[in-house]
Coordinates of C-alpha atoms in Angstrom, one line a residue:
Chain A
M1 CA -11.6 -5.0 -51.3
N2 CA -8.6 -6.2 -53.2
K3 CA -9.0 -8.7 -56.0
K4 CA -6.6 -11.4 -54.7
P5 CA -8.9 -13.3 -52.4
Q6 CA -11.5 -13.5 -55.0
L7 CA -9.0 -15.0 -57.4
Q8 CA -8.0 -17.5 -54.9
D9 CA -11.6 -18.4 -54.2
R10 CA -12.2 -19.0 -57.9
F11 CA -9.0 -21.1 -58.2
L12 CA -10.0 -23.3 -55.3
T13 CA -13.5 -23.7 -56.6
L14 CA -12.1 -24.7 -60.0
L15 CA -9.8 -27.3 -58.3
V16 CA -12.6 -28.7 -56.2
Y17 CA -15.1 -29.0 -59.0
G18 CA -12.4 -30.3 -61.3
S19 CA -11.5 -33.2 -59.0
V20 CA -15.1 -34.0 -58.3
I21 CA -16.0 -34.1 -62.0
S22 CA -13.0 -36.2 -63.0
V23 CA -13.6 -38.7 -60.1
S24 CA -17.2 -39.2 -60.9
W25 CA -16.4 -39.4 -64.6
V26 CA -13.9 -42.3 -64.0
L27 CA -16.3 -44.1 -61.7
F28 CA -19.0 -43.7 -64.3
L29 CA -16.8 -45.1 -67.0
V30 CA -15.8 -48.2 -65.0
L31 CA -19.4 -49.0 -63.9
F32 CA -20.9 -48.2 -67.3
D33 CA -18.4 -50.4 -69.1
I34 CA -18.9 -53.4 -66.8
C35 CA -22.7 -53.0 -66.7
V36 CA -23.2 -52.5 -70.5
T37 CA -20.7 -55.0 -71.8
G38 CA -21.1 -57.5 -69.0
G39 CA -24.8 -57.1 -68.1
G40 CA -26.0 -56.7 -71.7
S41 CA -25.2 -60.2 -72.7
L42 CA -26.0 -61.9 -69.4
N43 CA -28.6 -64.6 -69.3
L44 CA -29.8 -67.1 -66.7
E45 CA -28.1 -70.0 -68.5
F46 CA -24.7 -68.4 -67.7
L47 CA -25.5 -68.6 -64.0
F48 CA -26.7 -72.2 -64.1
S49 CA -24.3 -74.0 -66.4
E50 CA -20.8 -75.3 -66.1
P51 CA -17.8 -73.6 -67.7
T52 CA -16.5 -75.3 -70.9
S53 CA -13.2 -74.8 -72.8
A54 CA -11.5 -73.4 -69.7
G55 CA -14.3 -70.8 -69.1
R56 CA -14.3 -69.3 -72.6
T57 CA -17.8 -70.6 -73.1
G58 CA -20.4 -72.0 -70.7
G59 CA -21.4 -70.6 -67.3
I60 CA -20.2 -70.1 -63.8
A61 CA -22.5 -72.4 -61.7
P62 CA -19.7 -74.4 -60.0
I63 CA -17.8 -71.2 -59.3
L64 CA -20.8 -69.6 -57.6
M65 CA -21.1 -72.7 -55.5
S66 CA -17.4 -72.7 -54.5
T67 CA -17.7 -69.0 -53.7
L68 CA -20.7 -69.7 -51.5
F69 CA -19.0 -72.5 -49.6
I70 CA -15.9 -70.4 -49.0
L71 CA -18.1 -67.6 -47.7
L72 CA -20.0 -70.0 -45.5
I73 CA -16.8 -71.2 -43.9
T74 CA -15.5 -67.7 -43.5
M75 CA -18.6 -66.6 -41.7
M76 CA -19.1 -69.7 -39.6
V77 CA -15.6 -69.2 -38.2
S78 CA -15.4 -65.5 -37.9
L79 CA -18.9 -64.7 -36.6
P80 CA -18.6 -66.4 -33.2
L81 CA -15.0 -65.3 -32.7
G82 CA -15.8 -61.8 -33.8
L83 CA -18.8 -61.5 -31.7
G84 CA -17.0 -62.8 -28.6
S85 CA -14.1 -60.4 -29.2
A86 CA -16.4 -57.4 -29.8
I87 CA -18.3 -58.1 -26.6
L88 CA -15.0 -58.4 -24.7
L89 CA -13.6 -55.2 -26.2
S90 CA -16.7 -53.1 -25.8
E91 CA -18.2 -54.4 -22.5
F92 CA -15.5 -56.1 -20.5
S93 CA -12.3 -54.1 -21.1
S94 CA -11.4 -50.5 -21.0
E95 CA -8.8 -48.5 -22.9
E96 CA -6.6 -48.4 -19.8
K97 CA -6.4 -52.1 -19.4
L98 CA -3.4 -53.7 -21.1
F99 CA -5.1 -56.8 -22.4
G100 CA -7.9 -54.9 -24.2
R101 CA -5.4 -52.5 -25.6
L102 CA -3.1 -55.2 -26.9
V103 CA -6.0 -57.0 -28.6
R104 CA -7.2 -53.7 -30.1
R105 CA -3.7 -52.8 -31.5
S106 CA -3.2 -56.2 -32.9
L107 CA -6.6 -55.9 -34.7
D108 CA -5.5 -52.5 -36.1
V109 CA -2.4 -54.1 -37.6
L110 CA -4.5 -57.1 -38.8
A111 CA -6.8 -54.7 -40.6
G112 CA -3.8 -53.3 -42.5
V113 CA -2.2 -56.6 -43.5
P114 CA -2.1 -56.8 -47.3
S115 CA -4.3 -59.6 -48.7
I116 CA -1.3 -61.2 -50.4
C117 CA 0.3 -61.7 -47.0
F118 CA -2.9 -63.4 -45.8
G119 CA -2.4 -65.6 -48.8
L120 CA 1.1 -66.4 -47.9
F121 CA 0.1 -67.1 -44.3
G122 CA -2.9 -69.2 -45.3
N123 CA -0.7 -71.3 -47.7
A124 CA 2.0 -71.8 -45.0
F125 CA -0.4 -72.4 -42.1
F126 CA -3.6 -73.9 -43.3
C127 CA -2.5 -75.6 -46.5
K128 CA 1.0 -76.9 -45.4
R129 CA 1.2 -77.0 -41.6
L130 CA -2.4 -78.2 -40.9
G131 CA -2.3 -80.3 -44.0
L132 CA -5.6 -79.0 -45.5
G133 CA -4.0 -78.6 -48.9
F134 CA -5.5 -76.4 -51.6
S135 CA -9.1 -76.5 -50.4
I136 CA -12.2 -74.5 -49.8
L137 CA -11.6 -75.0 -46.1
S138 CA -8.1 -73.4 -46.3
G139 CA -9.5 -70.5 -48.3
G140 CA -12.4 -69.9 -46.0
L141 CA -10.2 -70.0 -42.9
T142 CA -7.8 -67.6 -44.4
L143 CA -10.6 -65.2 -45.3
A144 CA -12.0 -65.6 -41.8
C145 CA -8.8 -64.1 -40.4
M146 CA -9.1 -61.3 -42.8
V147 CA -12.7 -60.2 -42.1
L148 CA -12.4 -60.3 -38.3
P149 CA -11.2 -56.7 -37.9
I150 CA -14.2 -55.4 -39.9
L151 CA -16.6 -57.6 -38.1
I152 CA -15.4 -56.7 -34.7
R153 CA -15.2 -53.0 -35.4
S154 CA -18.8 -52.6 -36.5
T155 CA -20.2 -55.0 -33.8
E156 CA -18.4 -52.9 -31.2
E157 CA -20.0 -49.8 -32.8
G158 CA -23.4 -51.6 -32.3
F159 CA -22.6 -52.2 -28.6
R160 CA -21.5 -48.6 -28.1
S161 CA -24.8 -47.3 -29.4
V162 CA -26.6 -49.0 -26.6
P163 CA -27.3 -46.3 -23.9
K164 CA -25.5 -46.5 -20.7
E165 CA -28.7 -46.5 -18.7
Y166 CA -29.5 -50.1 -19.9
R167 CA -26.4 -51.4 -18.2
L168 CA -27.0 -49.4 -15.1
S169 CA -30.6 -50.5 -14.7
A170 CA -29.6 -54.1 -15.3
A171 CA -26.9 -53.9 -12.7
A172 CA -29.4 -52.2 -10.3
L173 CA -31.9 -55.1 -10.8
G174 CA -29.1 -57.5 -9.9
L175 CA -29.2 -59.3 -13.3
S176 CA -26.2 -61.5 -14.0
R177 CA -23.9 -60.2 -16.7
I178 CA -24.8 -63.1 -19.0
S179 CA -28.5 -62.2 -18.9
T180 CA -27.8 -58.5 -19.2
L181 CA -25.9 -59.4 -22.3
W182 CA -28.4 -61.8 -23.7
H183 CA -31.6 -59.9 -23.0
L184 CA -30.5 -56.3 -23.2
L185 CA -27.2 -55.7 -25.0
L186 CA -27.3 -58.3 -27.7
P187 CA -30.8 -57.4 -29.1
A188 CA -29.8 -53.7 -29.1
A189 CA -26.5 -54.4 -30.8
I190 CA -27.9 -56.6 -33.5
P191 CA -27.9 -53.9 -36.2
G192 CA -24.1 -53.2 -35.7
F193 CA -23.5 -56.9 -35.9
L194 CA -25.6 -57.2 -39.0
V195 CA -23.6 -54.4 -40.7
G196 CA -20.4 -56.1 -39.7
F197 CA -21.7 -59.4 -41.1
V198 CA -22.6 -57.8 -44.4
L199 CA -19.4 -55.8 -44.8
G200 CA -17.4 -59.0 -43.9
V201 CA -19.2 -60.9 -46.6
G202 CA -18.5 -58.1 -49.1
R203 CA -14.8 -58.1 -48.2
A204 CA -14.5 -61.8 -48.5
L205 CA -16.4 -61.9 -51.8
A206 CA -14.1 -59.2 -53.3
E207 CA -10.9 -61.0 -52.3
T208 CA -8.7 -62.6 -54.8
A209 CA -5.0 -62.5 -53.8
A210 CA -5.6 -64.3 -50.5
L211 CA -7.4 -67.1 -52.3
I212 CA -5.1 -67.9 -55.3
F213 CA -2.8 -70.2 -53.3
T214 CA -5.2 -71.3 -50.6
S215 CA -8.4 -72.4 -52.3
G216 CA -7.0 -73.0 -55.7
Y217 CA -8.1 -72.9 -59.3
V218 CA -10.2 -75.9 -59.9
D219 CA -13.5 -75.0 -61.7
R220 CA -15.5 -78.2 -61.2
F221 CA -18.3 -78.5 -58.7
P222 CA -16.7 -79.0 -55.3
R223 CA -17.5 -82.5 -53.8
S224 CA -16.5 -81.7 -50.3
L225 CA -14.9 -78.8 -48.3
M226 CA -11.5 -80.5 -48.8
D227 CA -11.8 -80.0 -52.6
S228 CA -10.2 -77.1 -54.3
G229 CA -12.7 -74.6 -55.5
R230 CA -12.4 -71.5 -57.6
A231 CA -13.9 -68.2 -56.3
L232 CA -15.7 -65.8 -58.6
S233 CA -13.0 -63.2 -58.3
I234 CA -10.3 -65.7 -59.2
H235 CA -12.4 -66.8 -62.2
I236 CA -12.3 -63.2 -63.5
Y237 CA -8.6 -63.0 -63.0
D238 CA -7.9 -66.3 -64.7
L239 CA -10.2 -65.6 -67.7
S240 CA -8.6 -62.2 -68.3
M241 CA -5.0 -63.0 -67.7
N242 CA -4.4 -66.6 -68.6
I243 CA -7.1 -67.5 -71.1
S244 CA -7.1 -65.8 -74.5
G245 CA -10.6 -65.2 -75.7
G246 CA -12.0 -65.3 -72.2
D247 CA -12.8 -61.6 -72.0
E248 CA -16.5 -61.9 -72.8
N249 CA -17.1 -64.3 -70.0
A250 CA -14.8 -62.3 -67.7
Y251 CA -17.1 -59.3 -68.3
R252 CA -20.2 -61.3 -67.4
S253 CA -18.6 -62.7 -64.3
A254 CA -17.3 -59.2 -63.3
F255 CA -20.9 -57.9 -63.7
V256 CA -22.3 -60.6 -61.5
L257 CA -19.6 -59.9 -58.9
V258 CA -20.2 -56.1 -59.0
V259 CA -24.0 -56.6 -58.7
L260 CA -23.6 -58.9 -55.7
L261 CA -21.3 -56.5 -54.0
L262 CA -23.5 -53.5 -54.7
V263 CA -26.5 -55.3 -53.2
I264 CA -24.4 -56.2 -50.2
N265 CA -23.0 -52.7 -49.6
F266 CA -26.3 -51.0 -50.0
S267 CA -28.0 -53.3 -47.6
A268 CA -25.2 -52.6 -45.1
S269 CA -25.7 -48.9 -45.4
W270 CA -29.4 -49.3 -45.3
V271 CA -29.2 -51.3 -42.1
S272 CA -26.9 -48.8 -40.4
E273 CA -29.0 -45.8 -41.5
R274 CA -32.3 -47.5 -40.4
W275 CA -31.3 -49.0 -37.1
L276 CA -28.1 -47.6 -35.8
K277 CA -29.2 -44.0 -36.1
R278 CA -32.6 -44.6 -34.7
K279 CA -31.1 -46.3 -31.6
I280 CA -29.1 -43.2 -30.8
V281 CA -32.1 -40.9 -31.2
L282 CA -34.2 -43.1 -28.9
S283 CA -31.7 -43.0 -26.1
Chain B
M1 CA -15.8 -46.6 -19.5
P2 CA -17.5 -50.0 -19.7
L3 CA -19.7 -50.8 -16.8
L4 CA -19.2 -54.5 -16.8
K5 CA -15.9 -55.6 -15.6
T6 CA -14.3 -59.0 -15.3
N7 CA -12.3 -58.3 -12.2
S8 CA -15.2 -57.1 -10.0
S9 CA -16.8 -59.9 -8.3
S10 CA -20.1 -61.4 -9.6
L11 CA -22.5 -63.6 -7.7
W12 CA -23.2 -65.7 -10.8
Q13 CA -21.3 -68.7 -11.7
S14 CA -22.3 -68.4 -15.3
D15 CA -20.6 -65.0 -15.5
K16 CA -17.2 -66.6 -14.8
L17 CA -17.8 -69.0 -17.7
L18 CA -18.8 -66.0 -19.9
A19 CA -15.6 -64.2 -18.9
V20 CA -13.5 -67.1 -19.8
T21 CA -15.2 -67.7 -23.2
L22 CA -14.9 -64.0 -24.1
K23 CA -11.2 -63.9 -23.0
S24 CA -10.4 -66.8 -25.2
C25 CA -12.1 -65.2 -28.2
G26 CA -10.0 -62.1 -27.5
V27 CA -6.8 -64.1 -27.2
A28 CA -7.5 -66.0 -30.4
T29 CA -8.2 -62.9 -32.5
G30 CA -5.3 -61.0 -30.9
L31 CA -2.9 -63.9 -31.7
I32 CA -3.7 -64.0 -35.4
V33 CA -1.4 -61.1 -36.3
F34 CA 1.4 -62.8 -34.4
L35 CA 0.7 -66.1 -36.1
I36 CA 0.9 -64.4 -39.5
I37 CA 4.2 -62.6 -38.7
G38 CA 5.6 -65.8 -37.1
F39 CA 4.7 -68.0 -40.1
L40 CA 6.0 -65.5 -42.6
I41 CA 9.3 -65.2 -40.7
A42 CA 9.6 -68.9 -40.2
E43 CA 9.2 -69.6 -43.9
A44 CA 11.6 -66.8 -44.8
I45 CA 14.4 -68.0 -42.5
P46 CA 15.8 -70.8 -44.7
V47 CA 16.8 -68.5 -47.5
L48 CA 18.1 -65.8 -45.1
K49 CA 20.3 -68.5 -43.5
T50 CA 21.8 -69.7 -46.7
T51 CA 22.2 -66.5 -48.6
G52 CA 22.0 -63.7 -46.1
I53 CA 20.1 -60.4 -46.4
S54 CA 22.6 -58.4 -48.6
R55 CA 22.3 -60.8 -51.5
F56 CA 18.7 -59.6 -51.9
F57 CA 20.1 -56.3 -53.1
T58 CA 23.4 -57.2 -54.7
D59 CA 22.6 -60.3 -56.8
P60 CA 22.8 -59.7 -60.6
G61 CA 19.1 -60.3 -61.0
W62 CA 16.0 -62.1 -60.0
Y63 CA 16.7 -65.7 -61.3
P64 CA 15.3 -67.8 -58.5
S65 CA 16.0 -71.1 -60.3
S66 CA 19.8 -70.3 -60.3
N67 CA 19.7 -69.0 -56.7
Q68 CA 19.8 -65.3 -57.5
F69 CA 17.4 -63.2 -55.6
N70 CA 17.7 -59.5 -56.3
L71 CA 14.6 -57.9 -55.1
T72 CA 15.5 -54.2 -55.9
P73 CA 13.6 -53.9 -59.2
M74 CA 10.4 -55.1 -57.4
L75 CA 11.1 -52.8 -54.5
W76 CA 11.5 -49.8 -56.8
G77 CA 8.4 -50.9 -58.7
S78 CA 6.3 -51.0 -55.6
L79 CA 7.7 -47.7 -54.4
Y80 CA 7.1 -45.9 -57.7
A81 CA 3.5 -47.2 -58.0
M82 CA 2.8 -46.3 -54.4
V83 CA 4.3 -42.8 -54.6
G84 CA 2.6 -42.0 -57.9
S85 CA -0.8 -43.2 -56.9
V86 CA -0.7 -41.4 -53.5
L87 CA 0.4 -38.2 -55.2
L88 CA -2.5 -38.5 -57.6
A89 CA -5.2 -39.7 -55.2
T90 CA -4.5 -37.4 -52.2
P91 CA -5.5 -34.1 -53.8
L92 CA -8.4 -35.6 -55.6
G93 CA -9.7 -37.3 -52.4
I94 CA -9.2 -34.2 -50.2
F95 CA -10.8 -31.9 -52.7
S96 CA -13.7 -34.3 -53.0
A97 CA -14.2 -34.2 -49.2
V98 CA -14.0 -30.4 -49.3
F99 CA -16.6 -30.5 -52.0
C100 CA -19.0 -32.5 -49.8
H101 CA -18.6 -30.2 -46.8
Y102 CA -18.3 -26.7 -48.2
Y103 CA -19.5 -26.6 -51.8
A104 CA -22.2 -29.1 -52.5
P105 CA -25.8 -28.8 -51.4
P106 CA -26.6 -31.5 -48.8
L107 CA -28.4 -33.8 -51.2
V108 CA -25.6 -33.7 -53.8
A109 CA -23.0 -34.3 -51.1
K110 CA -24.9 -37.3 -49.9
I111 CA -25.2 -38.8 -53.4
Y112 CA -21.5 -38.1 -54.0
R113 CA -20.5 -39.8 -50.8
M114 CA -22.6 -42.8 -51.7
F115 CA -20.9 -42.9 -55.1
I116 CA -17.5 -43.0 -53.4
Q117 CA -18.6 -45.7 -51.0
L118 CA -19.8 -47.6 -54.0
L119 CA -16.4 -47.2 -55.6
S120 CA -14.7 -48.6 -52.5
G121 CA -16.8 -51.7 -52.6
I122 CA -15.7 -52.7 -56.1
P123 CA -13.1 -55.5 -55.9
S124 CA -9.6 -55.0 -57.1
V125 CA -9.9 -57.8 -59.7
V126 CA -12.6 -55.8 -61.4
Y127 CA -10.5 -52.7 -61.5
G128 CA -7.7 -54.7 -62.8
F129 CA -9.8 -56.3 -65.5
W130 CA -11.2 -52.9 -66.6
G131 CA -7.7 -51.5 -66.6
L132 CA -6.5 -54.4 -68.8
V133 CA -9.3 -54.2 -71.4
V134 CA -9.9 -50.4 -71.5
L135 CA -7.0 -48.5 -70.0
V136 CA -4.0 -50.5 -71.3
P137 CA -5.1 -50.4 -75.0
K138 CA -5.5 -46.6 -74.6
I139 CA -2.0 -46.2 -73.2
N140 CA -0.7 -48.6 -75.9
E141 CA -1.9 -46.0 -78.5
I142 CA 0.3 -43.4 -77.0
A143 CA 3.3 -45.5 -76.1
P144 CA 3.4 -49.3 -76.5
P145 CA 3.3 -51.8 -74.9
G146 CA 0.5 -50.2 -72.7
T147 CA 1.0 -52.4 -69.7
S148 CA 3.1 -50.0 -67.7
L149 CA 3.9 -48.2 -64.5
L150 CA 1.5 -45.4 -65.6
A151 CA -1.4 -47.9 -65.9
G152 CA -0.6 -49.2 -62.5
I153 CA -0.5 -45.7 -61.0
L154 CA -3.8 -44.8 -62.5
I155 CA -5.6 -47.9 -61.4
L156 CA -4.1 -47.8 -57.9
A157 CA -5.1 -44.1 -57.6
I158 CA -8.7 -45.0 -58.4
M159 CA -8.7 -47.8 -55.9
I160 CA -7.2 -45.8 -53.0
L161 CA -9.2 -42.7 -53.6
P162 CA -12.2 -43.8 -51.5
T163 CA -9.9 -44.4 -48.5
I164 CA -8.5 -40.9 -48.5
M165 CA -11.8 -39.3 -49.4
L166 CA -13.8 -41.0 -46.7
T167 CA -11.2 -40.4 -43.9
A168 CA -10.8 -36.8 -45.0
D169 CA -14.6 -36.5 -45.0
A170 CA -14.8 -37.8 -41.5
S171 CA -12.0 -35.5 -40.2
L172 CA -13.6 -32.5 -41.9
S173 CA -16.8 -33.1 -40.2
N174 CA -15.0 -33.1 -36.9
V175 CA -13.8 -29.6 -37.3
P176 CA -15.6 -27.6 -34.6
A177 CA -18.4 -25.5 -35.8
Q178 CA -17.2 -22.4 -33.8
Y179 CA -14.0 -22.4 -35.9
L180 CA -16.1 -21.9 -39.0
R181 CA -18.4 -19.4 -37.4
G182 CA -15.3 -17.5 -36.2
A183 CA -13.9 -17.5 -39.7
A184 CA -17.2 -16.3 -41.1
A185 CA -17.3 -13.5 -38.4
L186 CA -13.8 -12.4 -39.5
G187 CA -15.1 -12.1 -43.0
L188 CA -12.7 -14.7 -44.4
S189 CA -13.4 -15.9 -47.9
R190 CA -14.2 -19.5 -48.6
S191 CA -10.8 -20.4 -49.8
A192 CA -9.1 -18.6 -46.9
T193 CA -11.3 -20.4 -44.4
I194 CA -10.5 -23.8 -46.0
R195 CA -6.8 -23.1 -46.2
G196 CA -6.3 -21.2 -43.0
V197 CA -8.8 -22.8 -40.7
V198 CA -10.2 -26.1 -41.9
F199 CA -7.0 -27.8 -43.2
P200 CA -4.9 -27.0 -40.1
A201 CA -7.7 -28.1 -37.8
A202 CA -8.2 -31.3 -39.6
R203 CA -4.5 -31.9 -40.2
S204 CA -4.0 -35.1 -38.2
G205 CA -7.1 -36.7 -39.7
L206 CA -5.9 -35.9 -43.2
F207 CA -2.4 -37.4 -42.4
T208 CA -4.0 -40.5 -41.1
G209 CA -6.0 -40.8 -44.3
V210 CA -2.8 -40.5 -46.4
I211 CA -1.1 -43.2 -44.3
L212 CA -4.1 -45.5 -44.7
E213 CA -4.1 -45.0 -48.5
T214 CA -0.3 -45.6 -48.6
G215 CA -0.9 -48.9 -46.9
R216 CA -3.5 -49.9 -49.4
A217 CA -1.4 -48.9 -52.3
I218 CA 1.7 -50.9 -51.2
G219 CA -0.4 -54.0 -50.4
E220 CA -2.5 -54.0 -53.5
T221 CA -1.9 -57.0 -55.7
M222 CA -4.4 -58.1 -58.3
A223 CA -5.1 -54.8 -60.0
I224 CA -1.5 -53.9 -60.3
L225 CA -0.6 -57.5 -61.4
M226 CA -3.1 -57.3 -64.3
V227 CA -2.1 -53.9 -65.7
C228 CA 1.7 -53.5 -65.1
G229 CA 3.2 -56.1 -67.5
N230 CA 5.2 -57.8 -64.8
I231 CA 8.7 -57.6 -66.3
V232 CA 11.4 -57.7 -63.7
K233 CA 13.2 -54.5 -64.4
T234 CA 13.3 -51.1 -62.6
P235 CA 11.2 -48.8 -64.7
T236 CA 12.9 -45.8 -66.1
S237 CA 9.8 -44.1 -67.6
L238 CA 6.1 -44.1 -66.9
F239 CA 5.4 -46.1 -70.0
E240 CA 7.6 -49.1 -69.1
P241 CA 6.3 -52.3 -67.8
M242 CA 7.4 -53.3 -64.3
R243 CA 6.7 -55.7 -61.4
T244 CA 5.8 -55.0 -57.8
L245 CA 6.7 -57.1 -54.8
T246 CA 3.1 -58.2 -54.3
A247 CA 2.7 -59.1 -58.0
N248 CA 5.9 -61.1 -57.7
I249 CA 4.5 -63.2 -54.9
A250 CA 1.2 -63.8 -56.6
L251 CA 2.8 -64.8 -59.9
E252 CA 5.5 -67.2 -58.6
M253 CA 4.0 -68.6 -55.4
A254 CA 2.1 -71.3 -57.3
Y255 CA 5.2 -73.1 -58.5
A256 CA 7.9 -71.9 -56.1
M257 CA 9.9 -74.5 -54.2
G258 CA 12.7 -74.4 -51.6
N259 CA 14.8 -71.2 -51.6
H260 CA 12.6 -69.6 -54.2
R261 CA 9.5 -70.0 -52.1
S262 CA 11.4 -68.8 -49.1
A263 CA 12.5 -65.7 -50.9
L264 CA 8.9 -64.9 -51.7
F265 CA 8.1 -65.1 -48.0
V266 CA 11.0 -62.6 -47.5
S267 CA 9.2 -60.1 -49.6
G268 CA 6.0 -60.9 -47.6
V269 CA 8.0 -60.0 -44.4
V270 CA 9.2 -56.8 -46.1
L271 CA 5.5 -55.8 -46.8
M272 CA 4.5 -56.6 -43.3
L273 CA 7.3 -54.5 -41.8
F274 CA 6.2 -51.6 -44.0
I275 CA 2.5 -52.0 -43.0
I276 CA 3.4 -52.2 -39.3
S277 CA 5.5 -49.1 -39.4
L278 CA 2.6 -47.3 -41.1
V279 CA 0.2 -48.4 -38.4
V280 CA 2.6 -47.1 -35.8
I281 CA 3.0 -43.8 -37.5
A282 CA -0.8 -43.5 -37.8
E283 CA -1.2 -44.3 -34.2
I284 CA 1.3 -41.6 -33.2
I285 CA -0.4 -39.0 -35.3
S286 CA -3.9 -39.7 -34.3
S287 CA -3.0 -39.9 -30.6
K288 CA -1.9 -36.3 -30.5
A289 CA -4.6 -34.0 -29.2
V290 CA -6.1 -32.2 -32.2
Y291 CA -9.1 -30.1 -31.4
E292 CA -8.9 -28.3 -28.1

């Protein structure tokens, strides 16, 4: 045996462990900083009071409410559209057919569109063309366009995990397609749909750039969906960039946002581990 | 192959209704991309008509109020940040995936994967904020002002790392097991197996990962806006502040009117063109047969 391969082996091992350690170290630094500085000084009052002096003091109650409304609109619009498209793509069209392929490709592009372009589009289309102005409605609709690809992809995944035999047996029994869908496929595909829903909420919650010039900056309690409302992520941006002395509250808001997203992402992976996997084993 | 087909005849009236409903959902979602491209172009046309494309490269500078729209400093800014972060994140991400597959015990690999997924869920504004309050002051100690191309590259690299790591991870797990058994039977060392067998076999997946992360890097807005200083000037060193195309849009859109607003939409169109070409490249790479 010559020594060279051993040396190469060591070198690669060093590289691999080096990268892993540095990556985990950075992740740890970010999370630790946000949790300790932001979480350490968090109290319930912060969540339930209104911001004062442009957010330097006070809480984030109206901002949480605006965020919730934006999310509600996003999901109310994107869920039916996404579910319909996912059913169409997974059950009613094949790779060879032009229509399905076109829809799929355009969704691929949609998934890659930078969020700032969604912002530009939302501003031009929803705010200006449809005349919705800077409003929670415009922001929610813009985000709905953005989460569709994620939603459709994991819902499709859910439908794919339904065994072929279900469809064959249903066809053999002479069931209509709509009852096959309603009684067999939909219940079986719910976990995938749920994962898509949760991931979509996560993506929408994390979004900032698409909301700056669609839902706006106003940090009061929104009176209606046509009111401008500030999302949590925009609040963090505004506090850290435009307001001097806003860092403390920015930390707290960042902590709240990170915790929300962690809960959301973990529940998504929990659902997919629990249900998606089991379905495949059962078949 | 789906078993339910719209073109085969069905006895049920309700099925026709269902088909129509689903088709319209599909059409609506498929049209969104075209709507986006259409609106970006429509809003970009006024300035293109009055000034033409070449002025975006030849004007003395970016002074939108006096009708000068030179985008080159921002183009370079975006390009530098993208290339830097991709160069930094790609090896880290690929080695992380290699770690999960060939080095770590299953439990550690699972925990590490979860860690990375967690990293991918953190919003860009939080990274930007962290960069602004922690990273920028550190860089400021080395070379002021701190808000710089370097800060942008580092933050971007952290943000796109999960993309490359998770795609590399998926493509490594698709390497056929008999390749590895073959390599083991030949007595290849671990590094030789990884270099000579695993990487070539997973090549197309790894490339796709790089393309995906490039797309994320060029489109990222908030984090880079918060740590880069946003001065309109082509950076000449890592420690100089700069502005990217995306940051430019986010900063000026709020008050832009007329030709200025239109010029921002031009940069939006540029970004879209870039993303579309990346998607096409990814499509070509991943459509080639990989594992025989």
